[in-house]
XYZ file of C-alpha atoms in Angstrom:
568
model
C -109.282 99.604 48.499
C -113.196 99.774 48.203
C -112.902 102.933 46.147
C -110.054 101.834 44.089
C -112.241 98.767 43.509
C -114.952 100.976 42.203
C -112.980 102.793 39.997
C -111.261 100.200 38.154
C -114.511 98.144 37.418
C -115.577 101.140 35.105
C -111.859 101.515 33.878
C -108.690 99.779 34.410
C -106.667 102.375 32.297
C -103.216 103.158 34.079
C -104.666 100.848 37.060
C -104.979 97.279 38.366
C -107.497 95.418 37.779
C -110.327 95.470 40.334
C -110.085 91.720 41.757
C -106.126 93.328 42.920
C -108.444 95.595 45.039
C -110.655 93.249 46.671
C -107.959 90.775 47.204
C -105.706 93.146 48.993
C -108.586 94.100 51.585
C -109.131 90.227 52.070
C -105.460 89.668 52.554
C -105.105 92.600 54.902
C -108.151 91.417 57.158
C -107.023 87.918 57.000
C -103.404 88.645 58.028
C -104.624 90.730 61.126
C -106.603 88.118 62.374
C -104.051 85.491 62.213
C -101.466 88.073 63.951
C -103.496 89.856 66.412
C -105.801 87.093 68.387
C -108.354 88.529 70.420
C -106.993 90.044 73.710
C -103.790 89.765 72.580
C -101.221 92.574 71.731
C -101.260 96.489 71.836
C -104.265 96.180 69.338
C -106.732 95.032 71.830
C -105.410 97.199 74.913
C -107.619 99.974 74.395
C -111.500 99.235 73.464
C -111.849 102.589 71.762
C -109.544 101.147 69.373
C -111.385 97.816 69.017
C -114.654 99.855 68.156
C -113.248 102.189 65.883
C -111.404 98.979 63.934
C -114.543 96.991 63.827
C -117.176 99.628 62.536
C -114.357 100.816 59.490
C -113.933 97.092 58.531
C -117.553 96.774 58.267
C -118.199 99.864 56.129
C -115.308 98.823 54.120
C -116.942 95.614 53.501
C -120.275 97.003 52.737
C -118.609 99.724 50.393
C -117.045 96.289 48.440
C -120.688 95.146 48.269
C -122.419 98.204 47.119
C -119.683 98.233 44.252
C -120.516 94.471 43.370
C -117.460 93.056 44.806
C -117.961 89.087 46.148
C -115.869 87.349 48.567
C -115.377 83.496 49.422
C -117.475 81.874 51.935
C -114.419 81.245 53.859
C -113.235 84.720 54.171
C -116.662 85.867 55.022
C -116.839 83.149 57.771
C -113.644 84.664 59.341
C -114.767 88.282 59.001
C -117.948 87.961 61.049
C -116.263 85.272 63.436
C -113.374 88.302 64.333
C -116.517 90.904 64.126
C -118.130 89.190 67.083
C -114.988 88.459 68.825
C -114.734 92.180 68.523
C -118.398 92.549 69.974
C -117.565 90.366 72.673
C -114.398 92.279 73.796
C -116.168 95.555 73.593
C -119.239 94.020 75.995
C -116.567 92.824 78.645
C -114.323 95.981 78.480
C -116.485 99.158 78.300
C -114.603 102.471 79.332
C -117.164 103.764 81.580
C -117.129 104.359 85.399
C -119.688 106.032 87.901
C -117.581 109.024 87.840
C -117.008 110.216 84.331
C -116.931 108.947 80.826
C -115.546 110.805 77.708
C -115.382 109.801 74.085
C -113.743 106.637 74.668
C -116.860 105.140 76.142
C -118.896 106.988 73.131
C -116.479 105.084 70.601
C -117.048 101.885 72.731
C -120.796 102.060 72.615
C -120.952 103.163 68.743
C -118.328 100.423 67.834
C -120.637 97.557 69.569
C -123.585 99.462 67.568
C -122.152 98.475 64.274
C -121.193 94.748 65.269
C -124.784 94.138 66.298
C -125.901 95.699 63.235
C -124.376 93.833 60.868
C -124.279 90.345 62.693
C -127.546 88.113 62.307
C -130.109 88.570 65.245
C -129.679 86.124 68.443
C -130.142 86.663 72.020
C -126.810 88.324 72.609
C -126.203 90.802 69.667
C -130.179 91.913 70.513
C -128.921 92.632 73.650
C -125.920 94.509 72.358
C -128.163 96.356 69.779
C -130.535 97.377 72.444
C -128.040 98.357 74.862
C -125.746 100.414 72.048
C -128.543 102.161 71.206
C -130.007 103.342 74.862
C -126.408 104.636 75.719
C -125.884 106.274 72.468
C -129.205 108.757 73.257
C -127.721 109.285 76.972
C -124.497 109.719 75.929
C -125.538 112.580 73.207
C -127.501 114.116 76.063
C -124.371 113.804 78.503
C -121.263 114.597 75.902
C -123.144 117.347 74.007
C -124.476 120.573 75.430
C -127.767 121.592 74.570
C -125.924 124.139 72.213
C -124.499 121.167 70.259
C -120.827 121.953 71.447
C -119.105 118.571 72.727
C -118.283 119.309 76.435
C -114.797 118.183 76.558
C -113.425 121.661 75.854
C -111.895 121.010 72.423
C -113.185 121.883 68.586
C -111.297 118.803 67.679
C -112.901 116.277 69.802
C -115.770 117.970 69.066
C -115.584 116.365 65.260
C -114.292 113.101 66.508
C -117.370 112.636 68.926
C -119.724 114.354 66.281
C -118.750 111.827 63.719
C -119.408 108.810 65.933
C -122.801 110.320 66.205
C -123.708 111.058 63.103
C -122.464 107.617 61.612
C -124.613 105.707 64.311
C -128.000 107.742 64.108
C -127.548 107.041 60.279
C -126.849 103.196 61.006
C -130.257 102.889 63.229
C -132.029 105.112 61.450
C -131.407 102.985 58.070
C -132.078 99.214 60.118
C -134.328 97.100 58.500
C -137.955 96.084 60.270
C -136.669 92.841 61.274
C -133.623 94.071 63.181
C -135.475 97.129 64.461
C -137.913 94.578 66.237
C -134.752 93.707 68.586
C -135.233 97.027 70.457
C -138.716 95.758 71.553
C -138.187 91.883 72.572
C -134.775 91.974 74.071
C -134.334 90.050 77.582
C -132.494 92.660 79.818
C -131.884 90.051 82.427
C -128.800 88.593 80.445
C -127.132 91.971 80.157
C -124.091 91.444 82.772
C -122.542 94.568 81.926
C -122.377 98.051 83.405
C -124.089 100.221 83.339
C -127.373 98.616 83.099
C -129.903 97.796 80.571
C -133.439 99.192 80.770
C -136.258 96.322 80.335
C -137.889 96.354 77.004
C -138.664 97.838 75.108
C -136.421 100.642 73.812
C -138.754 104.030 73.851
C -139.593 105.073 69.979
C -140.773 108.494 68.691
C -142.362 109.509 65.522
C -140.702 112.595 64.892
C -141.381 115.209 61.906
C -141.010 113.742 58.486
C -140.082 110.394 59.673
C -141.381 107.222 57.576
C -140.592 104.868 60.688
C -140.345 105.086 64.560
C -137.106 105.819 65.757
C -135.508 105.623 69.621
C -134.489 109.473 68.796
C -136.566 111.965 70.779
C -136.957 115.462 69.048
C -134.387 116.987 71.367
C -131.702 114.680 70.058
C -132.238 115.444 66.485
C -131.853 119.221 67.331
C -128.831 118.279 69.294
C -127.357 116.613 66.083
C -128.245 119.769 64.253
C -126.755 121.940 66.484
C -123.398 119.844 66.223
C -123.318 120.762 62.661
C -123.651 124.586 63.518
C -121.074 124.507 65.860
C -118.446 123.142 63.666
C -119.660 125.688 61.038
C -119.542 128.546 63.455
C -116.094 127.540 64.841
C -114.814 127.480 60.927
C -112.546 130.642 60.294
C -112.858 132.388 56.779
C -109.500 130.114 55.819
C -112.157 127.148 55.901
C -110.100 125.713 59.026
C -111.699 125.477 62.548
C -110.646 127.489 65.765
C -108.350 125.387 67.717
C -109.654 125.484 71.166
C -107.987 122.547 73.449
C -106.623 119.538 72.086
C -106.006 118.532 68.528
C -104.544 114.933 67.928
C -106.193 114.272 64.528
C -108.537 111.747 65.913
C -111.197 110.580 63.801
C -113.913 108.034 63.746
C -114.377 107.308 59.970
C -112.134 108.979 57.785
C -113.913 108.473 54.326
C -111.961 110.989 52.205
C -109.088 113.041 53.599
C -108.649 116.456 53.180
C -104.998 117.896 52.090
C -103.049 121.203 52.438
C -103.405 123.064 48.854
C -100.363 123.725 47.600
C -97.881 121.640 49.585
C -96.454 119.075 47.613
C -95.987 116.744 50.490
C -99.521 116.612 50.498
C -100.037 116.430 54.377
C -103.579 116.404 55.508
C -105.636 119.352 56.562
C -106.665 118.294 60.176
C -108.276 121.796 61.070
C -110.714 121.471 57.689
C -113.982 120.232 59.278
C -116.584 120.898 56.394
C -117.228 117.105 56.064
C -118.713 116.808 59.437
C -121.323 119.597 58.937
C -121.892 118.242 55.184
C -122.646 114.583 56.737
C -125.108 116.165 59.328
C -126.830 118.244 56.479
C -127.444 115.049 54.604
C -128.823 112.727 57.303
C -131.126 115.762 58.679
C -131.778 117.040 55.115
C -131.839 120.324 56.585
C -130.662 123.448 55.403
C -129.629 124.862 58.935
C -127.266 121.798 59.070
C -125.143 122.660 56.234
C -122.063 123.843 56.060
C -121.790 125.676 53.163
C -119.233 123.802 51.455
C -118.861 123.870 47.770
C -119.117 120.251 46.962
C -121.069 117.258 48.739
C -118.363 115.160 50.919
C -118.171 111.438 50.381
C -119.541 111.562 53.980
C -122.910 112.929 53.104
C -122.906 110.123 50.512
C -122.197 107.202 52.715
C -124.387 108.716 55.787
C -127.135 109.100 53.100
C -127.018 105.381 52.386
C -126.687 104.050 55.241
C -129.607 105.960 56.561
C -131.818 104.407 53.841
C -131.373 108.150 52.649
C -133.034 109.250 56.137
C -136.055 108.474 57.796
C -134.738 111.544 60.166
C -136.083 114.930 58.834
C -137.136 117.262 62.216
C -136.960 120.691 62.130
C -132.937 121.329 63.445
C -133.266 125.037 63.790
C -132.646 125.827 67.136
C -135.687 127.238 69.107
C -135.606 130.444 70.224
C -134.486 129.802 73.903
C -131.599 127.713 72.808
C -130.445 130.061 70.026
C -126.792 130.535 69.957
C -126.788 133.665 67.931
C -127.316 137.315 68.453
C -128.742 139.162 66.099
C -127.409 141.737 63.169
C -125.528 145.065 63.815
C -127.721 146.877 62.195
C -129.551 149.501 64.126
C -127.017 149.269 67.595
C -124.420 151.314 66.068
C -123.524 153.914 63.036
C -122.268 151.715 60.447
C -120.110 153.614 57.787
C -119.147 152.322 54.832
C -116.002 149.874 54.775
C -116.950 149.318 58.706
C -115.778 145.876 60.071
C -118.909 145.206 61.783
C -121.368 145.627 59.216
C -123.204 142.303 59.236
C -121.627 141.538 62.554
C -123.467 138.817 64.680
C -122.353 136.756 67.976
C -122.783 133.293 68.331
C -122.444 132.645 71.790
C -121.676 129.068 73.548
C -121.365 129.394 77.448
C -121.332 126.372 78.368
C -118.471 125.274 76.208
C -116.938 128.679 76.754
C -116.517 130.173 73.463
C -117.804 133.299 71.858
C -117.851 133.801 68.142
C -118.285 137.399 66.299
C -118.314 137.033 62.409
C -119.084 139.752 59.827
C -118.268 139.295 56.193
C -115.138 141.153 57.132
C -114.229 140.338 61.004
C -113.777 136.848 62.494
C -113.288 136.850 66.502
C -113.479 133.963 68.825
C -113.139 134.335 72.616
C -112.358 131.792 74.939
C -113.646 131.956 78.418
C -115.164 128.585 80.145
C -114.116 125.762 82.111
C -111.791 123.303 81.250
C -114.731 120.601 80.705
C -118.031 119.800 82.325
C -116.243 116.806 84.166
C -113.630 119.226 85.678
C -111.261 116.696 84.653
C -109.027 118.833 82.180
C -108.025 115.663 79.815
C -108.182 117.524 76.896
C -108.281 121.311 78.003
C -105.439 124.192 77.963
C -104.732 126.777 79.769
C -106.595 129.420 77.428
C -108.858 131.439 79.541
C -109.189 135.082 77.655
C -107.283 133.544 74.587
C -109.051 134.868 71.427
C -108.289 134.004 67.526
C -108.476 136.846 64.707
C -109.013 136.911 60.929
C -109.631 140.324 59.184
C -110.779 140.585 55.697
C -110.350 136.376 55.693
C -106.402 136.604 56.625
C -106.213 135.095 59.730
C -103.972 137.246 62.033
C -103.870 135.595 65.756
C -104.088 132.177 65.899
C -103.717 129.509 68.556
C -101.059 126.986 68.415
C -102.313 123.908 68.656
C -101.180 120.698 70.616
C -98.238 118.814 68.612
C -97.951 115.969 70.661
C -98.990 114.211 74.219
C -96.869 111.297 75.469
C -93.755 111.412 73.087
C -92.625 114.668 74.800
C -93.927 115.599 78.146
C -92.052 118.733 77.962
C -93.812 120.107 74.499
C -97.039 118.551 75.806
C -96.746 121.096 78.807
C -95.705 123.619 76.764
C -98.453 123.931 74.023
C -101.466 123.819 77.011
C -99.521 126.405 79.023
C -101.088 129.970 79.546
C -98.211 131.806 77.862
C -98.564 129.493 74.435
C -102.273 131.084 74.219
C -103.347 134.627 73.245
C -103.632 135.752 76.829
C -102.058 137.455 79.557
C -99.368 135.359 81.121
C -97.237 136.009 84.090
C -93.980 134.334 84.449
C -93.930 131.074 86.316
C -97.417 130.776 86.641
C -100.431 129.013 85.211
C -104.224 129.538 85.148
C -104.585 126.208 86.040
C -102.312 123.620 87.398
C -101.293 119.696 86.445
C -99.649 117.337 87.928
C -95.982 116.370 87.071
C -94.773 113.339 85.622
C -96.506 110.780 82.942
C -99.956 110.510 84.980
C -100.242 114.507 84.751
C -100.638 114.752 80.860
C -104.327 114.132 80.641
C -105.557 116.213 83.381
C -105.742 119.738 84.053
C -107.046 121.239 87.838
C -109.911 123.802 87.086
C -109.149 126.672 89.737
C -109.174 129.629 87.781
C -113.075 130.061 88.130
C -113.854 132.124 84.367
C -116.257 134.215 84.062
C -118.380 136.178 81.205
C -119.000 139.699 82.948
C -120.418 141.328 79.375
C -121.543 139.591 76.344
C -122.681 142.316 73.657
C -122.444 142.904 69.689
C -119.317 144.699 70.053
C -118.028 144.416 73.271
C -117.154 141.635 75.416
C -115.686 141.315 78.912
C -114.512 138.049 80.768
C -112.319 137.233 83.679
C -110.647 134.460 85.277
C -108.832 133.906 89.219
C -106.049 131.436 88.056
C -103.634 134.165 89.232
C -105.340 134.475 92.354
C -105.972 138.340 91.778
C -108.498 138.258 88.563
C -107.296 139.284 85.268
C -109.918 140.990 83.538
C -110.145 141.313 79.745
C -112.312 143.845 77.718
C -112.523 143.779 73.831
C -114.337 145.780 71.705
C -115.022 145.400 67.722
C -114.307 148.737 65.900
C -114.676 150.116 62.634
C -111.004 149.311 61.796
C -110.129 146.408 64.364
C -110.459 145.435 67.736
C -109.429 147.472 70.850
C -108.740 145.804 74.536
C -107.827 145.993 77.653
C -106.011 143.822 80.318
C -106.354 144.343 84.002
C -104.669 142.430 86.727
C -103.384 143.239 90.141
C -101.414 140.346 90.813
C -97.565 140.643 91.338
C -95.031 140.332 88.741
C -94.182 141.141 85.065
C -97.402 140.821 82.883
C -97.074 139.572 79.370
C -99.851 139.826 76.638
C -98.978 137.380 74.374
C -100.024 137.204 70.796
C -99.333 133.947 68.714
C -99.015 135.423 64.715
C -100.291 133.134 61.756
C -97.477 131.543 60.177
C -98.392 133.143 56.831
C -97.411 136.728 58.143
C -94.550 138.475 59.010
C -94.334 140.583 62.043
C -91.962 143.941 61.991
C -91.102 145.849 65.279
C -91.190 149.594 64.921
C -87.972 151.250 65.611
C -88.991 152.782 69.253
C -90.554 149.391 70.137
C -94.205 150.982 70.425
C -96.254 148.811 67.789
C -95.638 145.916 65.815
C -96.348 145.256 61.793
C -98.206 142.180 60.417
C -97.630 142.008 56.845
C -98.828 140.056 53.868
C -98.683 140.468 50.008
C -101.762 142.998 50.429
C -102.569 144.223 53.669
C -100.795 145.553 56.849
C -102.044 145.245 60.213
C -100.591 147.408 63.396
C -100.695 145.986 66.515
C -100.255 149.143 69.239
C -100.322 150.392 73.021
C -99.490 153.392 74.772
C -98.268 150.819 77.713
C -95.547 148.601 78.121
C -92.763 147.605 75.227
C -93.512 145.339 72.263
C -90.755 142.422 71.234
C -90.645 139.661 68.795
C -89.571 135.949 69.269
C -90.066 132.561 67.721
C -92.390 130.356 68.922
C -94.200 127.268 67.086
C -97.760 126.461 65.624
C -99.010 122.761 65.066
C -101.923 122.697 62.362
C -101.860 118.671 63.619
C -100.407 116.019 65.348
C -96.818 115.963 65.235
C -97.045 118.897 63.094
C -94.731 122.074 63.800
C -94.064 125.045 61.999
C -91.943 127.872 63.184
C -93.765 131.324 63.758
C -93.637 134.697 65.403
C -94.927 135.346 68.844
C -95.193 138.988 70.005
C -95.421 140.142 73.287
C -96.477 143.417 75.077
C -94.581 143.595 78.377
C -95.488 145.771 81.475
C -95.409 145.973 84.857
C -98.559 147.895 85.427
C -101.804 146.559 86.189
C -103.496 147.778 83.156
C -102.265 147.786 79.699
C -104.792 149.101 76.746
C -103.680 147.573 73.064
C -105.301 147.478 69.640
C -105.114 145.413 66.651
C -106.007 147.737 63.044
C -105.933 147.626 59.781
């Protein structure tokens, strides 16, 4: 609506007059306030929802004002009274406990930050501002590992949480001096919530290139930059991120949706995360945080304005000790013309459990890590030693995604099961267990003890013990593809599973010794001297509630060891 107001303020050809958009915004806000009184009904049941709603209301209101809209005094009073009620609800219902916190609590404090930053100064709102800044810094240190990856073992939750961080950081950096002084003069004894608020002042730091001191130390600024680098590294050549763990389309602020190209139904492209890296690049004004996008996203413009053109310019290049990237492939093996390994490098995220090999012609992402750092497994899947593969910018082997949560417990469990990932499965057994019933839908008991045995520039070895006897997988990048071997001495028939990209067709050889993956210009062959190949129909989900049929290839063997390859 704010964008509509902005466009029609310049030209109304074929569109409604500007005041139509402003009135619609006003009426929708008032309608919500009238029909959803505080603490009554589903829209107050989850503090995270309350916090995200408040932040989006305020940014929309801010955009209208930036584009020249003016509202009547009665509406302004009702809006800000409701925003205050949102803040009161958040501080009284924080989703925090001593044992573990996650993205819900991060949303709570970021929403409270927006509320307190926009409301006039008072003893209470000063407390909210100081508390939310204190907790923002703490939670970035807790919920993001030193290499910039989110701790919940999900690439999509990395986007959600990093969005919260980038908008909150911009907002704090852009605070007016009078508002910023609240960080040094609040009375912590008035704070009644848990966790505790430390006595004033909030520590302030003068990072490189910052015009004013800020509450963000150098490690914080560096970590925000590395969040963008993680997004860039997990983006495949087709512009989509690797799906690790849950994908539920969760967003903090959706300023400009991306859509699936050439699809007449215009579904959102939930796996395009380029806006996030672009926004962080605008915040930090550092080339290391740029996404390589061909245009500047709307998020970049809004973040830059929230930050008053950013007072944050510290060097976000990862230090040598924290670098996730291992050097170029030249000199480590003989490179011939057309070799897939030419220009190969490795981005390793051991805390998250993701190892990414990239060259101009190959993209290989291997999962080997714990369910999450809290060991709860809220959004983790049984995906150890699974992988995604693209060759010559064509996605071949993909993770099927998530599909849904509570609407279908059966499908929820199916999509996070071992056999729904590109790894070795044994009928009736899982890498990690979950409790039956509704209470088990957001927990995954981590018993698989995954570990990396070797992580070299063209060779990876990892294993897990989820079947009792270890399953070890070796993968090598060769001149023409990848060669691998799976070993597991656990009893039972082994199935090595490959979920095929929906854009490809799969064709089984007559003697069942190989499978061809075919598109308009290339053929890729899965082959093995061990076991028997088969093709069945499975599912792929590109976002929450989305379901597409796609082939799944299985190499079935009774042996304790099976070698296989994928070649052009």
